[in-house]
Coordinates of C-alpha atoms and ligand atoms in Angstrom, one line a residue:
X1 CA 17.3 16.7 5.2
X2 CA 14.7 16.4 7.9
X3 CA 14.9 19.1 10.6
X4 CA 14.8 16.6 13.4
X5 CA 17.6 14.3 14.5
X6 CA 17.0 10.7 13.3
X7 CA 16.7 8.2 16.0
X8 CA 19.1 5.3 16.7
X9 CA 17.8 1.8 16.2
X10 CA 15.5 0.9 19.1
X11 CA 16.5 -2.7 19.3
X12 CA 13.1 -3.8 18.0
X13 CA 12.6 -7.5 17.5
X14 CA 13.6 -8.7 14.0
X15 CA 11.8 -11.4 12.2
X16 CA 14.6 -13.2 10.4
X17 CA 13.9 -16.9 10.7
X18 CA 14.9 -18.3 7.4
X19 CA 13.0 -21.5 6.8
X20 CA 14.6 -24.6 5.3
X21 CA 11.9 -24.7 2.7
X22 CA 12.8 -21.2 1.4
X23 CA 16.5 -22.0 1.2
X24 CA 15.7 -25.0 -1.0
X25 CA 13.1 -23.4 -3.3
X26 CA 14.5 -20.2 -4.4
X27 CA 11.7 -17.7 -5.1
X28 CA 11.3 -15.7 -8.3
X29 CA 13.7 -12.7 -8.2
X30 CA 11.7 -9.5 -8.1
X31 CA 12.1 -6.9 -10.8
X32 CA 10.4 -3.7 -11.9
X33 CA 8.5 -5.8 -14.5
X34 CA 7.3 -8.7 -12.5
X35 CA 6.8 -6.9 -9.1
X36 CA 3.0 -6.5 -9.6
X37 CA 2.5 -9.9 -11.4
X38 CA 0.2 -12.2 -9.5
X39 CA 2.7 -15.1 -10.0
X40 CA 4.9 -13.4 -7.4
X41 CA 2.0 -13.1 -5.0
X42 CA 2.2 -16.9 -4.5
X43 CA 5.8 -16.5 -3.3
X44 CA 5.8 -13.2 -1.4
X45 CA 3.1 -11.7 0.8
X46 CA 2.6 -8.0 0.3
X47 CA 0.8 -5.2 2.2
X48 CA -1.9 -4.9 -0.6
X49 CA -2.6 -8.7 -0.7
X50 CA -2.6 -8.9 3.1
X51 CA -5.1 -6.1 3.2
X52 CA -7.3 -7.8 0.6
X53 CA -7.4 -10.9 2.8
X54 CA -8.4 -8.9 5.8
X55 CA -11.4 -7.6 3.9
X56 CA -12.6 -10.9 2.3
X57 CA -10.5 -14.1 2.0
X58 CA -12.6 -15.5 -0.9
X59 CA -12.3 -12.3 -2.9
X60 CA -8.6 -11.9 -2.2
X61 CA -7.8 -15.4 -3.4
X62 CA -9.9 -15.0 -6.6
X63 CA -8.1 -11.8 -7.3
X64 CA -4.5 -13.2 -7.0
X65 CA -5.6 -16.2 -9.0
X66 CA -6.8 -13.9 -11.8
X67 CA -10.2 -15.4 -11.5
X68 CA -11.9 -12.1 -10.7
X69 CA -11.1 -8.4 -10.7
X70 CA -13.1 -5.8 -8.8
X71 CA -15.0 -3.4 -11.1
X72 CA -13.3 -0.2 -10.0
X73 CA -12.8 3.2 -11.5
X74 CA -9.1 3.3 -12.5
X75 CA -8.9 7.1 -12.2
X76 CA -7.9 7.3 -8.6
X77 CA -5.1 4.7 -9.1
X78 CA -3.9 6.4 -12.3
X79 CA -3.9 9.9 -10.7
X80 CA -1.7 8.5 -7.8
X81 CA 0.7 6.7 -10.2
X82 CA 0.9 9.8 -12.4
X83 CA 2.0 11.9 -9.4
X84 CA 4.5 9.2 -8.3
X85 CA 6.0 8.8 -11.7
X86 CA 6.7 12.5 -11.9
X87 CA 8.9 12.4 -8.8
X88 CA 10.5 9.1 -9.9
X89 CA 12.1 10.5 -13.0
X90 CA 11.3 12.4 -16.2
X91 CA 11.7 9.2 -18.1
X92 CA 9.3 7.3 -15.9
X93 CA 6.7 10.1 -16.1
X94 CA 6.9 10.3 -19.9
X95 CA 6.6 6.5 -20.1
X96 CA 3.6 6.6 -17.8
X97 CA 1.8 9.2 -19.9
X98 CA 2.6 7.3 -23.1
X99 CA 1.2 4.0 -21.7
X100 CA -2.0 5.6 -20.3
X101 CA -2.8 8.5 -22.7
X102 CA -5.9 6.8 -24.0
X103 CA -7.3 6.9 -20.5
X104 CA -6.0 10.4 -19.6
X105 CA -6.4 12.5 -22.6
X106 CA -9.9 13.7 -23.8
X107 CA -10.9 12.3 -27.2
X108 CA -13.9 14.4 -27.9
X109 CA -15.7 17.8 -27.4
X110 CA -14.0 21.1 -26.9
X111 CA -11.3 19.6 -24.7
X112 CA -10.2 17.1 -27.3
X113 CA -6.4 16.5 -27.0
X114 CA -6.2 18.0 -23.5
X115 CA -5.6 16.3 -20.2
X116 CA -8.9 15.2 -18.6
X117 CA -9.8 17.3 -15.5
X118 CA -8.7 14.6 -13.0
X119 CA -5.2 14.7 -14.4
X120 CA -5.2 18.5 -14.3
X121 CA -5.8 18.1 -10.6
X122 CA -2.8 15.6 -10.5
X123 CA -0.7 18.3 -12.2
X124 CA -1.7 20.8 -9.4
X125 CA -0.7 18.1 -6.8
X126 CA 2.7 17.9 -8.5
X127 CA 3.0 21.7 -8.5
X128 CA 2.2 21.9 -4.8
X129 CA 4.9 19.3 -3.9
X130 CA 7.6 20.5 -6.3
X131 CA 7.1 24.1 -5.1
X132 CA 7.8 23.0 -1.5
X133 CA 11.4 23.1 -0.3
X134 CA 10.9 20.7 2.6
X135 CA 9.4 18.1 0.4
X136 CA 12.2 18.5 -2.2
X137 CA 14.9 18.2 0.4
X138 CA 13.5 15.1 2.1
X139 CA 11.8 13.2 -0.8
X140 CA 14.1 14.4 -3.6
X141 CA 17.5 12.7 -2.8
X142 CA 16.1 9.2 -2.2
X143 CA 16.5 6.3 -4.5
X144 CA 13.0 5.7 -6.1
X145 CA 10.9 2.6 -6.3
X146 CA 13.3 0.4 -4.5
X147 CA 12.2 -3.3 -4.2
X148 CA 12.8 -4.8 -0.8
X149 CA 12.2 -8.3 0.4
X150 CA 12.6 -10.2 3.7
X151 CA 11.1 -12.8 6.0
X152 CA 8.6 -12.1 8.7
X153 CA 8.4 -15.2 10.9
X154 CA 9.2 -17.6 8.1
X155 CA 7.0 -16.0 5.5
X156 CA 8.5 -14.1 2.5
X157 CA 7.3 -10.5 2.0
X158 CA 7.9 -8.0 -0.7
X159 CA 7.7 -4.2 -0.7
X160 CA 8.4 -1.2 -2.9
X161 CA 9.8 2.0 -1.4
X162 CA 8.8 5.2 -3.0
X163 CA 11.9 7.1 -1.9
X164 CA 14.7 5.5 0.2
X165 CA 17.5 7.6 1.7
X166 CA 19.7 4.9 3.3
X167 CA 22.7 7.0 4.3
X168 CA 20.4 9.3 6.4
X169 CA 18.3 6.4 7.7
X170 CA 14.8 7.2 6.4
X171 CA 12.3 6.3 3.7
X172 CA 9.3 8.2 2.3
X173 CA 5.9 7.1 1.0
X174 CA 3.8 9.4 -1.2
X175 CA 0.0 9.3 -0.9
X176 CA -2.6 11.1 -2.9
X177 CA -5.9 11.5 -1.0
X178 CA -9.2 13.3 -1.4
X179 CA -8.8 15.4 1.7
X180 CA -6.0 14.9 4.3
X181 CA -8.3 15.9 7.2
X182 CA -11.3 13.9 6.2
X183 CA -12.6 11.5 8.9
X184 CA -13.1 7.9 8.1
X185 CA -15.1 5.3 10.1
X186 CA -12.8 2.7 11.5
X187 CA -14.8 -0.6 11.6
X188 CA -12.4 -2.4 13.8
X189 CA -12.2 0.2 16.5
X190 CA -15.7 1.6 16.1
X191 CA -14.6 5.2 15.9
X192 CA -13.6 7.9 13.5
X193 CA -10.0 7.9 12.4
X194 CA -7.6 9.7 10.0
X195 CA -6.9 8.3 6.6
X196 CA -3.5 6.9 7.6
X197 CA -4.8 4.6 10.3
X198 CA -8.0 3.8 8.4
X199 CA -6.1 2.6 5.4
X200 CA -3.6 0.8 7.7
X201 CA -0.6 2.7 6.4
X202 CA 1.1 2.3 9.8
X203 CA 1.1 -1.5 8.9
X204 CA 2.7 -0.7 5.5
X205 CA 5.4 1.5 7.2
X206 CA 6.1 -1.2 9.8
X207 CA 6.5 -3.9 7.1
X208 CA 8.7 -1.6 5.0
X209 CA 10.9 -0.7 8.0
X210 CA 11.5 -4.4 8.6
X211 CA 12.1 -5.3 4.9
X212 CA 14.6 -2.4 4.5
X213 CA 16.4 -3.7 7.7
X214 CA 16.7 -7.1 6.2
X215 CA 17.6 -6.1 2.7
X216 CA 20.2 -3.4 3.5
X217 CA 20.9 -4.0 7.2
X218 CA 20.0 -0.4 7.9
X219 CA 17.5 0.9 10.4
X220 CA 15.2 3.4 8.6
X221 CA 12.5 5.7 9.9
X222 CA 9.2 6.0 8.0
X223 CA 7.8 9.3 6.7
X224 CA 4.6 9.8 4.7
X225 CA 4.0 12.8 2.4
X226 CA 0.3 13.3 1.6
X227 CA -1.1 15.5 -1.1
X228 CA -4.8 16.2 -1.5
X229 CA -6.8 16.3 -4.7
X230 CA -8.6 19.5 -3.6
X231 CA -8.3 22.9 -5.4
X232 CA -5.8 24.1 -4.4
X233 CA -4.2 20.9 -3.1
X234 CA -3.3 20.5 0.6
X235 CA -0.1 18.7 1.4
X236 CA 1.5 17.5 4.6
X237 CA 4.4 15.5 6.0
X238 CA 4.0 12.9 8.7
X239 CA 6.4 10.9 11.0
X240 CA 5.6 8.0 13.3
X241 CA 7.5 9.2 16.4
X242 CA 4.9 9.4 19.1
X243 CA 4.2 6.5 21.5
X244 CA 0.8 6.2 20.0
X245 CA 2.2 5.9 16.4
X246 CA 4.9 3.4 17.5
X247 CA 2.3 1.4 19.4
X248 CA 0.0 1.2 16.4
X249 CA 2.9 0.1 14.2
X250 CA 3.8 -2.7 16.7
X251 CA 0.1 -3.7 16.9
X252 CA -0.1 -3.9 13.1
X253 CA 3.0 -6.2 13.1
X254 CA 1.4 -8.4 15.8
X255 CA -1.7 -8.6 13.7
X256 CA 0.4 -9.8 10.7
X257 CA 2.0 -12.5 12.9
X258 CA -1.4 -13.7 14.0
X259 CA -2.9 -13.9 10.5
X260 CA -0.3 -14.4 7.9
X261 CA 0.0 -18.2 8.3
X262 CA -3.7 -18.7 7.6
X263 CA -3.6 -16.4 4.5
X264 CA -0.6 -18.3 3.3
X265 CA -2.2 -21.7 3.7
X266 CA -5.2 -20.3 1.7
X267 CA -2.9 -19.1 -1.0
X268 CA -1.3 -22.5 -1.2
X269 CA -4.7 -24.2 -1.4
X270 CA -4.2 -25.9 2.0
X271 CA -7.2 -24.2 3.6
X272 CA -10.5 -22.9 2.3
X273 CA -11.1 -19.2 2.2
X274 CA -14.1 -17.8 4.0
X275 CA -16.3 -15.3 2.1
X276 CA -17.4 -12.2 3.9
X277 CA -20.9 -12.7 2.3
X278 CA -21.6 -9.2 1.1
X279 CA -18.6 -7.8 -0.9
X280 CA -18.7 -7.5 -4.7
X281 CA -17.1 -10.9 -5.2
X282 CA -19.4 -12.7 -2.7
X283 CA -22.5 -11.2 -4.2
X284 CA -21.4 -12.3 -7.6
X285 CA -20.9 -16.0 -6.7
X286 CA -23.8 -16.2 -4.2
X287 CA -26.1 -19.2 -4.4
X288 CA -29.1 -19.7 -2.1
X289 CA -29.3 -22.8 -0.1
X290 CA -32.6 -22.2 1.7
X291 CA -34.5 -19.6 3.7
X292 CA -33.3 -17.4 6.6
X293 CA -35.6 -16.0 9.2
X294 CA -36.6 -12.5 8.6
X295 CA -35.5 -11.4 12.1
X296 CA -32.0 -12.6 11.4
X297 CA -31.5 -10.2 8.5
X298 CA -28.4 -8.1 9.4
X299 CA -28.3 -4.4 8.7
X300 CA -25.0 -2.4 8.5
Ligands
ZN401 ZN1 -16.6 -11.2 0.3

């Protein structure tokens, strides 16, 4: 149990305005198996899709339509999911290893048959967390991978909670990071920021808080547990209690209200996406239409 007293609901605005359209057209019911399917992305907005739209509308649309996938190294995602599945259940962890062993287990050389080094690091992340009583007490008792849905100003949203402890009014999200204290350049604010604000996790927490309220009618406080992939791993627990943290969560919610309708119309084919002009997707589909003046060449 967290050492501090949990706060009472602050009477924050709720966003439950059920549209007539949604009542008529029942959306797909979300399950463990279809949660990540792109079909459901055309019915529910999510933190990850919203974030993709923020980066580049054209790339985000191509991704949910299965027209294009970014060429990314799957290791970082797999390491994160490996750690998550361990704290979900023994069954989930074994299933994850079984499904991904081709990627995770070395197939040649002296290390043949052993876990690749990245996943040995993941094992040490697991050790660091499971050896910590505070983590075990707070993260442990929660219901894992809980799907929540709700409406934010008429738009349906989905979310998946890593560990939800409804009876004590909190939820936890587990993040694996390179280095908890690494500084990141925040393009929007033009300054250095920590990994939580740079990756807009305050937005994710604000969305989840709202979706939990709508799904279970319970006010829950967000916590983030972070574990680093350093040797040995660092780990830390974060709450969002300060005025600064609360302000940034509210700011993130306002940002959603300002932009979600446009992103939704793009998803529905009612508006054309704008390409950022320089991301992986935009470079791939780029066609020249003439010359630009040399002095107009932008540098970043
Ligand atoms: Zn782009």
